[in-house]
CSV table of C-alpha atoms and ligand atoms in Angstrom, one decimal:
chain,number,residue,atom,x,y,z
A,1,MET,CA,-236.3,136.9,28.4
A,2,LYS,CA,-239.4,139.0,27.5
A,3,LYS,CA,-239.7,139.9,23.9
A,4,PHE,CA,-241.6,143.1,23.8
A,5,ILE,CA,-239.8,146.0,25.5
A,6,ASP,CA,-242.6,148.4,26.6
A,7,GLY,CA,-240.8,151.7,26.6
A,8,LYS,CA,-244.0,153.6,27.5
A,9,ALA,CA,-244.6,151.5,30.7
A,10,ILE,CA,-240.9,151.6,31.7
A,11,ALA,CA,-240.9,155.4,31.3
A,12,GLU,CA,-244.1,155.8,33.3
A,13,LYS,CA,-242.5,153.9,36.2
A,14,LEU,CA,-239.4,156.2,36.0
A,15,CYS,CA,-241.7,159.2,36.0
A,16,GLU,CA,-243.4,158.0,39.2
A,17,THR,CA,-240.0,158.0,41.0
A,18,LEU,CA,-239.3,161.5,39.5
A,19,LYS,CA,-242.6,162.9,40.8
A,20,ARG,CA,-241.6,161.9,44.3
A,21,LYS,CA,-238.1,163.4,43.9
A,22,VAL,CA,-239.6,166.7,42.6
A,23,LYS,CA,-242.0,166.9,45.5
A,24,LYS,CA,-239.1,166.5,48.0
A,25,LEU,CA,-237.2,169.3,46.1
A,26,LYS,CA,-240.2,171.6,46.2
A,27,ASN,CA,-240.5,171.0,50.0
A,28,ALA,CA,-236.9,172.3,50.2
A,29,GLY,CA,-237.9,175.4,48.2
A,30,ILE,CA,-236.5,174.3,44.9
A,31,THR,CA,-238.6,173.9,41.7
A,32,PRO,CA,-236.6,172.2,38.9
A,33,CYS,CA,-236.9,174.3,35.8
A,34,ILE,CA,-236.0,173.5,32.2
A,35,ALA,CA,-235.7,176.1,29.4
A,36,LEU,CA,-236.7,174.8,25.9
A,37,ILE,CA,-235.4,176.7,22.9
A,38,LYS,CA,-236.9,176.0,19.5
A,39,ALA,CA,-235.7,177.9,16.5
A,40,ASN,CA,-237.3,176.4,13.4
A,41,ASP,CA,-240.7,176.0,11.7
A,42,ASP,CA,-240.5,172.2,11.8
A,43,PRO,CA,-243.9,170.6,12.8
A,44,ALA,CA,-242.2,167.5,14.3
A,45,SER,CA,-240.2,169.7,16.6
A,46,GLU,CA,-243.4,171.5,17.7
A,47,ILE,CA,-244.8,168.1,18.8
A,48,TYR,CA,-241.6,167.1,20.6
A,49,VAL,CA,-241.5,170.4,22.5
A,50,SER,CA,-245.1,170.2,23.6
A,51,LYS,CA,-244.5,166.6,24.7
A,52,LYS,CA,-241.7,167.9,26.9
A,53,GLU,CA,-243.8,170.8,28.3
A,54,ASN,CA,-246.6,168.4,29.1
A,55,LEU,CA,-244.5,165.8,30.9
A,56,ALA,CA,-242.7,168.6,32.8
A,57,LYS,CA,-246.1,169.9,34.0
A,58,ALA,CA,-247.3,166.5,35.0
A,59,LEU,CA,-244.2,165.9,37.1
A,60,GLY,CA,-244.3,169.4,38.8
A,61,ILE,CA,-241.2,170.6,36.9
A,62,ARG,CA,-241.4,174.2,35.6
A,63,SER,CA,-240.7,174.7,31.8
A,64,GLN,CA,-240.0,177.9,29.9
A,65,THR,CA,-240.3,177.7,26.2
A,66,TYR,CA,-238.6,180.2,23.8
A,67,LYS,CA,-239.9,179.8,20.2
A,68,PHE,CA,-238.3,181.5,17.2
A,69,LEU,CA,-239.0,181.4,13.5
A,70,PRO,CA,-236.3,180.9,10.8
A,71,GLY,CA,-234.5,184.1,10.3
A,72,VAL,CA,-233.8,184.6,14.0
A,73,LYS,CA,-230.2,185.8,14.4
A,74,GLU,CA,-227.6,183.5,15.9
A,75,ASN,CA,-226.3,186.3,18.1
A,76,PHE,CA,-229.8,186.8,19.6
A,77,LEU,CA,-229.9,183.1,20.5
A,78,ALA,CA,-226.4,183.3,21.9
A,79,ASN,CA,-227.4,186.1,24.2
A,80,LEU,CA,-230.5,184.2,25.3
A,81,ILE,CA,-228.4,181.2,26.2
A,82,GLU,CA,-225.9,183.4,28.1
A,83,ASP,CA,-228.9,184.9,30.1
A,84,LEU,CA,-230.3,181.5,30.9
A,85,ASN,CA,-226.8,180.3,32.0
A,86,ARG,CA,-226.7,183.2,34.5
A,87,ASP,CA,-230.3,182.7,35.8
A,88,PRO,CA,-230.2,180.7,39.0
A,89,ASP,CA,-233.8,179.6,38.6
A,90,ILE,CA,-233.1,177.8,35.3
A,91,HIS,CA,-231.4,174.5,36.0
A,92,ALA,CA,-231.5,172.9,32.5
A,93,ILE,CA,-231.3,174.2,28.9
A,94,LEU,CA,-232.3,172.3,25.8
A,95,LEU,CA,-231.7,173.4,22.3
A,96,GLN,CA,-234.3,171.6,20.2
A,97,SER,CA,-232.7,170.1,17.0
A,98,PRO,CA,-232.7,170.7,14.1
A,99,LEU,CA,-232.2,174.4,14.1
A,100,ALA,CA,-233.3,176.6,11.2
A,101,GLU,CA,-231.0,176.9,8.3
A,102,GLY,CA,-228.1,179.3,8.9
A,103,LEU,CA,-227.9,178.6,12.6
A,104,SER,CA,-224.9,176.5,13.9
A,105,PHE,CA,-226.1,173.8,16.3
A,106,LYS,CA,-222.5,173.1,17.3
A,107,LYS,CA,-221.7,176.7,18.1
A,108,LEU,CA,-224.9,177.4,20.0
A,109,ILE,CA,-224.9,174.1,22.0
A,110,ASN,CA,-221.4,174.8,23.2
A,111,LEU,CA,-222.5,178.2,24.7
A,112,ILE,CA,-224.7,176.2,27.2
A,113,SER,CA,-223.0,175.9,30.5
A,114,PRO,CA,-222.0,172.2,30.9
A,115,GLU,CA,-223.8,172.3,34.3
A,116,LYS,CA,-227.1,173.2,32.6
A,117,ASP,CA,-226.5,171.1,29.4
A,118,VAL,CA,-229.5,168.8,30.0
A,119,ASP,CA,-229.0,166.6,26.9
A,120,GLY,CA,-225.2,166.2,27.5
A,121,LEU,CA,-224.4,167.5,24.1
A,122,THR,CA,-221.7,170.1,24.8
A,123,SER,CA,-218.2,169.1,23.9
A,124,VAL,CA,-217.3,169.1,27.6
A,125,ASN,CA,-219.9,166.5,28.5
A,126,GLN,CA,-219.4,164.5,25.3
A,127,GLY,CA,-215.6,164.5,26.0
A,128,LYS,CA,-216.1,163.4,29.6
A,129,LEU,CA,-218.4,160.6,28.5
A,130,PHE,CA,-215.8,159.4,26.1
A,131,ALA,CA,-213.2,159.5,28.8
A,132,GLY,CA,-215.5,157.5,31.1
A,133,GLU,CA,-215.8,160.4,33.6
A,134,ASP,CA,-218.9,161.6,35.5
A,135,CYS,CA,-221.0,163.9,33.3
A,136,VAL,CA,-224.5,164.8,32.1
A,137,LEU,CA,-225.5,161.8,30.0
A,138,PRO,CA,-227.4,162.3,26.7
A,139,CYS,CA,-231.1,161.4,27.2
A,140,THR,CA,-231.8,159.0,24.3
A,141,PRO,CA,-228.7,156.7,24.9
A,142,GLN,CA,-229.4,156.8,28.7
A,143,GLY,CA,-233.0,155.7,28.1
A,144,ILE,CA,-231.7,152.9,25.7
A,145,ILE,CA,-229.3,151.5,28.3
A,146,HIS,CA,-232.3,151.4,30.8
A,147,LEU,CA,-234.4,149.5,28.2
A,148,ILE,CA,-231.6,147.0,27.5
A,149,HIS,CA,-231.1,146.5,31.2
A,150,SER,CA,-234.8,145.8,31.6
A,151,VAL,CA,-234.3,142.5,29.7
A,152,GLN,CA,-230.7,141.8,30.3
A,153,GLU,CA,-229.1,143.0,33.5
A,154,ASP,CA,-225.5,142.1,32.8
A,155,ILE,CA,-224.4,143.1,29.3
A,156,SER,CA,-220.7,142.8,30.0
A,157,GLY,CA,-218.8,141.1,27.1
A,158,MET,CA,-221.8,141.2,24.7
A,159,HIS,CA,-221.2,142.4,21.2
A,160,ALA,CA,-223.2,145.6,20.6
A,161,VAL,CA,-223.6,147.1,17.1
A,162,VAL,CA,-224.6,150.8,16.9
A,163,LEU,CA,-225.8,152.0,13.5
A,164,GLY,CA,-225.4,155.8,13.2
A,165,ARG,CA,-222.8,158.2,14.6
A,166,SER,CA,-224.6,161.4,15.4
A,167,ILE,CA,-223.7,163.3,18.5
A,168,ILE,CA,-227.3,163.0,19.8
A,169,VAL,CA,-227.6,159.2,19.6
A,170,GLY,CA,-224.8,157.2,17.9
A,171,ARG,CA,-221.6,158.5,19.4
A,172,PRO,CA,-222.7,158.7,23.1
A,173,MET,CA,-224.4,155.3,22.6
A,174,ILE,CA,-221.1,153.8,21.6
A,175,SER,CA,-219.4,155.3,24.8
A,176,LEU,CA,-222.2,154.2,27.1
A,177,LEU,CA,-222.2,150.6,25.8
A,178,LEU,CA,-218.4,150.6,26.1
A,179,ASN,CA,-218.7,151.9,29.7
A,180,ASN,CA,-221.1,149.0,30.3
A,181,ASP,CA,-218.3,146.6,29.2
A,182,CYS,CA,-219.8,145.7,25.8
A,183,SER,CA,-217.6,145.0,22.8
A,184,VAL,CA,-218.9,147.7,20.5
A,185,THR,CA,-218.9,148.1,16.7
A,186,ALA,CA,-219.9,151.5,15.2
A,187,LEU,CA,-221.4,151.5,11.7
A,188,HIS,CA,-222.3,154.4,9.5
A,189,SER,CA,-223.1,155.2,5.9
A,190,LYS,CA,-219.6,154.3,4.7
A,191,SER,CA,-219.4,151.0,6.5
A,192,ARG,CA,-219.0,147.8,4.5
A,193,ASN,CA,-220.5,144.4,5.3
A,194,VAL,CA,-223.3,146.0,7.4
A,195,ILE,CA,-225.6,143.0,7.3
A,196,LYS,CA,-222.9,140.5,8.2
A,197,ILE,CA,-221.6,142.6,11.1
A,198,CYS,CA,-225.1,143.1,12.4
A,199,SER,CA,-225.9,139.4,12.1
A,200,GLU,CA,-223.1,138.7,14.6
A,201,ALA,CA,-224.4,141.2,17.2
A,202,ASP,CA,-226.0,140.3,20.6
A,203,ILE,CA,-227.4,143.9,20.7
A,204,ILE,CA,-228.3,146.2,17.8
A,205,VAL,CA,-229.1,149.9,18.3
A,206,SER,CA,-230.4,151.4,15.1
A,207,ALA,CA,-230.3,155.2,14.7
A,208,VAL,CA,-230.2,155.5,10.9
A,209,GLY,CA,-233.5,157.1,10.1
A,210,ARG,CA,-234.6,154.8,7.3
A,211,PRO,CA,-237.9,152.8,7.4
A,212,LYS,CA,-237.6,149.0,7.3
A,213,PHE,CA,-233.8,149.2,7.0
A,214,ILE,CA,-233.3,146.3,9.5
A,215,THR,CA,-234.7,143.0,8.3
A,216,LYS,CA,-234.4,139.5,9.5
A,217,ASP,CA,-231.1,139.0,7.6
A,218,PHE,CA,-229.5,141.5,10.1
A,219,ILE,CA,-230.6,139.5,13.2
A,220,LYS,CA,-228.7,136.8,15.1
A,221,GLU,CA,-231.3,134.5,16.8
A,222,GLY,CA,-232.1,135.9,20.3
A,223,ALA,CA,-230.5,139.3,19.8
A,224,ILE,CA,-231.8,142.5,21.6
A,225,ILE,CA,-233.0,145.1,19.1
A,226,ILE,CA,-233.4,148.7,20.0
A,227,ASP,CA,-235.1,150.8,17.3
A,228,VAL,CA,-234.3,154.5,17.7
A,229,GLY,CA,-235.5,155.6,14.2
A,230,ILE,CA,-238.5,157.9,13.8
A,231,ASN,CA,-239.6,157.9,10.2
A,232,ARG,CA,-242.9,159.4,8.9
A,233,ILE,CA,-244.2,157.4,6.0
A,234,THR,CA,-247.3,157.8,3.9
A,235,ILE,CA,-249.7,154.8,4.1
A,236,SER,CA,-252.5,156.1,1.9
A,237,GLU,CA,-253.5,159.4,0.5
A,238,GLY,CA,-253.4,162.0,3.3
A,239,LYS,CA,-252.6,159.3,5.9
A,240,ARG,CA,-249.1,159.2,7.5
A,241,LYS,CA,-247.7,157.0,10.2
A,242,VAL,CA,-244.5,156.9,12.3
A,243,VAL,CA,-242.3,153.8,11.9
A,244,GLY,CA,-238.9,152.9,13.1
A,245,ASP,CA,-235.8,151.6,11.3
A,246,VAL,CA,-236.7,148.0,11.9
A,247,ASP,CA,-239.1,145.9,9.9
A,248,PHE,CA,-240.8,144.7,13.1
A,249,ASP,CA,-243.0,141.9,11.7
A,250,ASP,CA,-240.1,140.5,9.6
A,251,VAL,CA,-237.7,140.3,12.6
A,252,TRP,CA,-240.2,139.3,15.3
A,253,ASN,CA,-239.6,135.6,15.2
A,254,SER,CA,-235.8,135.9,15.3
A,255,VAL,CA,-235.3,138.5,18.1
A,256,GLY,CA,-234.8,137.9,21.8
A,257,ALA,CA,-236.3,141.3,22.6
A,258,ILE,CA,-237.3,144.4,20.7
A,259,THR,CA,-238.6,147.9,21.2
A,260,PRO,CA,-241.6,149.1,19.2
A,261,VAL,CA,-242.0,152.4,17.4
A,262,PRO,CA,-243.8,154.4,18.7
A,263,ASN,CA,-243.7,153.7,22.5
A,264,GLY,CA,-240.2,152.3,22.7
A,265,VAL,CA,-237.2,154.7,22.9
A,266,GLY,CA,-239.3,157.9,22.5
A,267,PRO,CA,-240.9,158.0,25.9
A,268,MET,CA,-237.6,157.1,27.6
A,269,THR,CA,-235.9,160.1,25.9
A,270,VAL,CA,-238.4,162.5,27.4
A,271,ALA,CA,-238.4,160.8,30.8
A,272,TYR,CA,-234.6,161.1,31.0
A,273,LEU,CA,-234.8,164.7,29.9
A,274,MET,CA,-236.9,165.2,33.1
A,275,SER,CA,-234.6,163.0,35.1
A,276,ASN,CA,-231.6,165.0,34.0
A,277,THR,CA,-233.4,168.3,34.8
A,278,VAL,CA,-234.1,167.1,38.4
A,279,ASN,CA,-230.5,165.9,38.9
A,280,LEU,CA,-229.1,169.2,37.5
A,281,ALA,CA,-231.4,171.1,40.0
A,282,ILE,CA,-230.0,169.0,42.8
A,283,ASN,CA,-226.4,169.5,41.7
A,284,GLN,CA,-226.9,173.3,41.5
A,285,ASN,CA,-228.4,173.4,45.0
A,286,ARG,CA,-226.1,171.1,46.9
A,287,LYS,CA,-225.4,173.6,49.6
A,288,LYS,CA,-229.1,174.5,50.1
A,289,LEU,CA,-229.9,170.8,50.3
A,290,GLY,CA,-227.2,170.1,52.8
A,291,LEU,CA,-225.3,167.8,50.5
A,292,VAL,CA,-221.9,169.5,50.9
B,301,NAP,P1,-228.6,161.5,11.8
B,301,NAP,O1,-227.8,162.6,12.4
B,301,NAP,O2,-229.3,161.7,10.5
B,301,NAP,O3,-227.7,160.2,11.7
B,301,NAP,C1,-228.0,159.1,10.9
B,301,NAP,C2,-226.8,158.2,11.0
B,301,NAP,O4,-227.1,157.0,10.2
B,301,NAP,C3,-225.5,158.8,10.4
B,301,NAP,O5,-224.5,158.6,11.3
B,301,NAP,C4,-225.4,158.0,9.1
B,301,NAP,O6,-224.0,157.8,8.7
B,301,NAP,C5,-226.0,156.7,9.5
B,301,NAP,N1,-226.4,155.9,8.3
B,301,NAP,C6,-227.1,156.4,7.2
B,301,NAP,N2,-227.2,155.4,6.3
B,301,NAP,C7,-226.6,154.3,6.8
B,301,NAP,C8,-226.5,152.9,6.4
B,301,NAP,N3,-226.9,152.5,5.2
B,301,NAP,N4,-225.8,152.1,7.2
B,301,NAP,C9,-225.4,152.5,8.4
B,301,NAP,N5,-225.5,153.7,8.9
B,301,NAP,C10,-226.1,154.6,8.1
B,301,NAP,O7,-229.7,161.1,12.8
B,301,NAP,P2,-229.9,161.0,14.4
B,301,NAP,O8,-230.2,162.4,14.9
B,301,NAP,O9,-228.8,160.2,15.0
B,301,NAP,O10,-231.3,160.2,14.4
B,301,NAP,C11,-231.4,158.9,13.8
B,301,NAP,C12,-232.8,158.5,13.9
B,301,NAP,O11,-233.2,158.4,15.2
B,301,NAP,C13,-233.8,159.5,13.2
B,301,NAP,O12,-234.9,158.7,12.6
B,301,NAP,C14,-234.3,160.3,14.4
B,301,NAP,O13,-235.6,160.8,14.1
B,301,NAP,C15,-234.3,159.3,15.5
B,301,NAP,N6,-234.2,159.8,16.8
B,301,NAP,C16,-235.1,159.3,17.8
B,301,NAP,C17,-235.0,159.7,19.1
B,301,NAP,C18,-235.9,159.1,20.1
B,301,NAP,O14,-236.0,159.6,21.2
B,301,NAP,N7,-236.6,158.0,19.7
B,301,NAP,C19,-234.0,160.6,19.5
B,301,NAP,C20,-233.1,161.1,18.5
B,301,NAP,C21,-233.2,160.6,17.2
B,301,NAP,P3,-223.0,159.0,8.3
B,301,NAP,O15,-222.6,159.6,9.6
B,301,NAP,O16,-221.9,158.4,7.6
B,301,NAP,O17,-223.8,160.0,7.5
């Protein structure tokens, strides 16, 4: 088994396939289009949105960004989402989290039509995923399954531990691993015996958001470690750096395979956002494409 899971390289390969798919769609008169809504003044969100715009452009996907400052009214965003739902040229809608204070993510996300819910976060898509039905899969967990499969094709019967239970990462991750026939343990801030449970896992997916949280005591020899965390730490005055949840150097000798931060899960999330956009555009144009 390879040790270093190069998310950047795997995402680039996926994007090459996407580029060809987009070209075919364009030849059929369809340009996939994603609407990105950002309603906060968070600098990290600004970076994420521009990464999404840039990759869309590179793949030939159209993107339309709507940026709002804190203070924007929830009703205004609700009306925008309704308009985008009705617009046949928009195939995918993303609500960048977190939203500014006073805005309900849960309320606004559920106004997105499930057919345009590009990150699979509406209750309809989350419910379908939990029920094991076809649905739009959330991008980060979808990318993580791809990364795990890059080092271990058959994960059936493996014990997977997921740290974190957010709707963006933890919960859909639990369902996806279960749908891949893993035995899954879900851990969160109230869990007991976290280290012991992790040390029995064949796969650990950490989405806690705490630097150096996972050390070698958590690792069973040969386990696959997926580090979802994005933590900005200060390394010296005025100098900051992004690290994951895993103490990479500490666990390196024990792991079977591991994703780095950056260039592990992050690029896969954005690549699957584009993949979902393309698939939604296909689904919404089945008749035009002669698929029905
Ligand atoms: P979140 O909503 O803050 O969730 C964090 C989760 O960690 C919660 O469920 C929390 O439990 C759990 N937790 C906290 N302390 C714990 C502990 N000591 N032991 C076990 N679980 C603990 O965060 P999120 O949105 O899921 O994101 C998690 C991390 O992933 C963040 O660093 C985020 O930036 C990153 N992220 C990365 C990507 C990517 O593409 N690479 C995508 C999304 C998120 P409770 O539920 O009990 O509070």
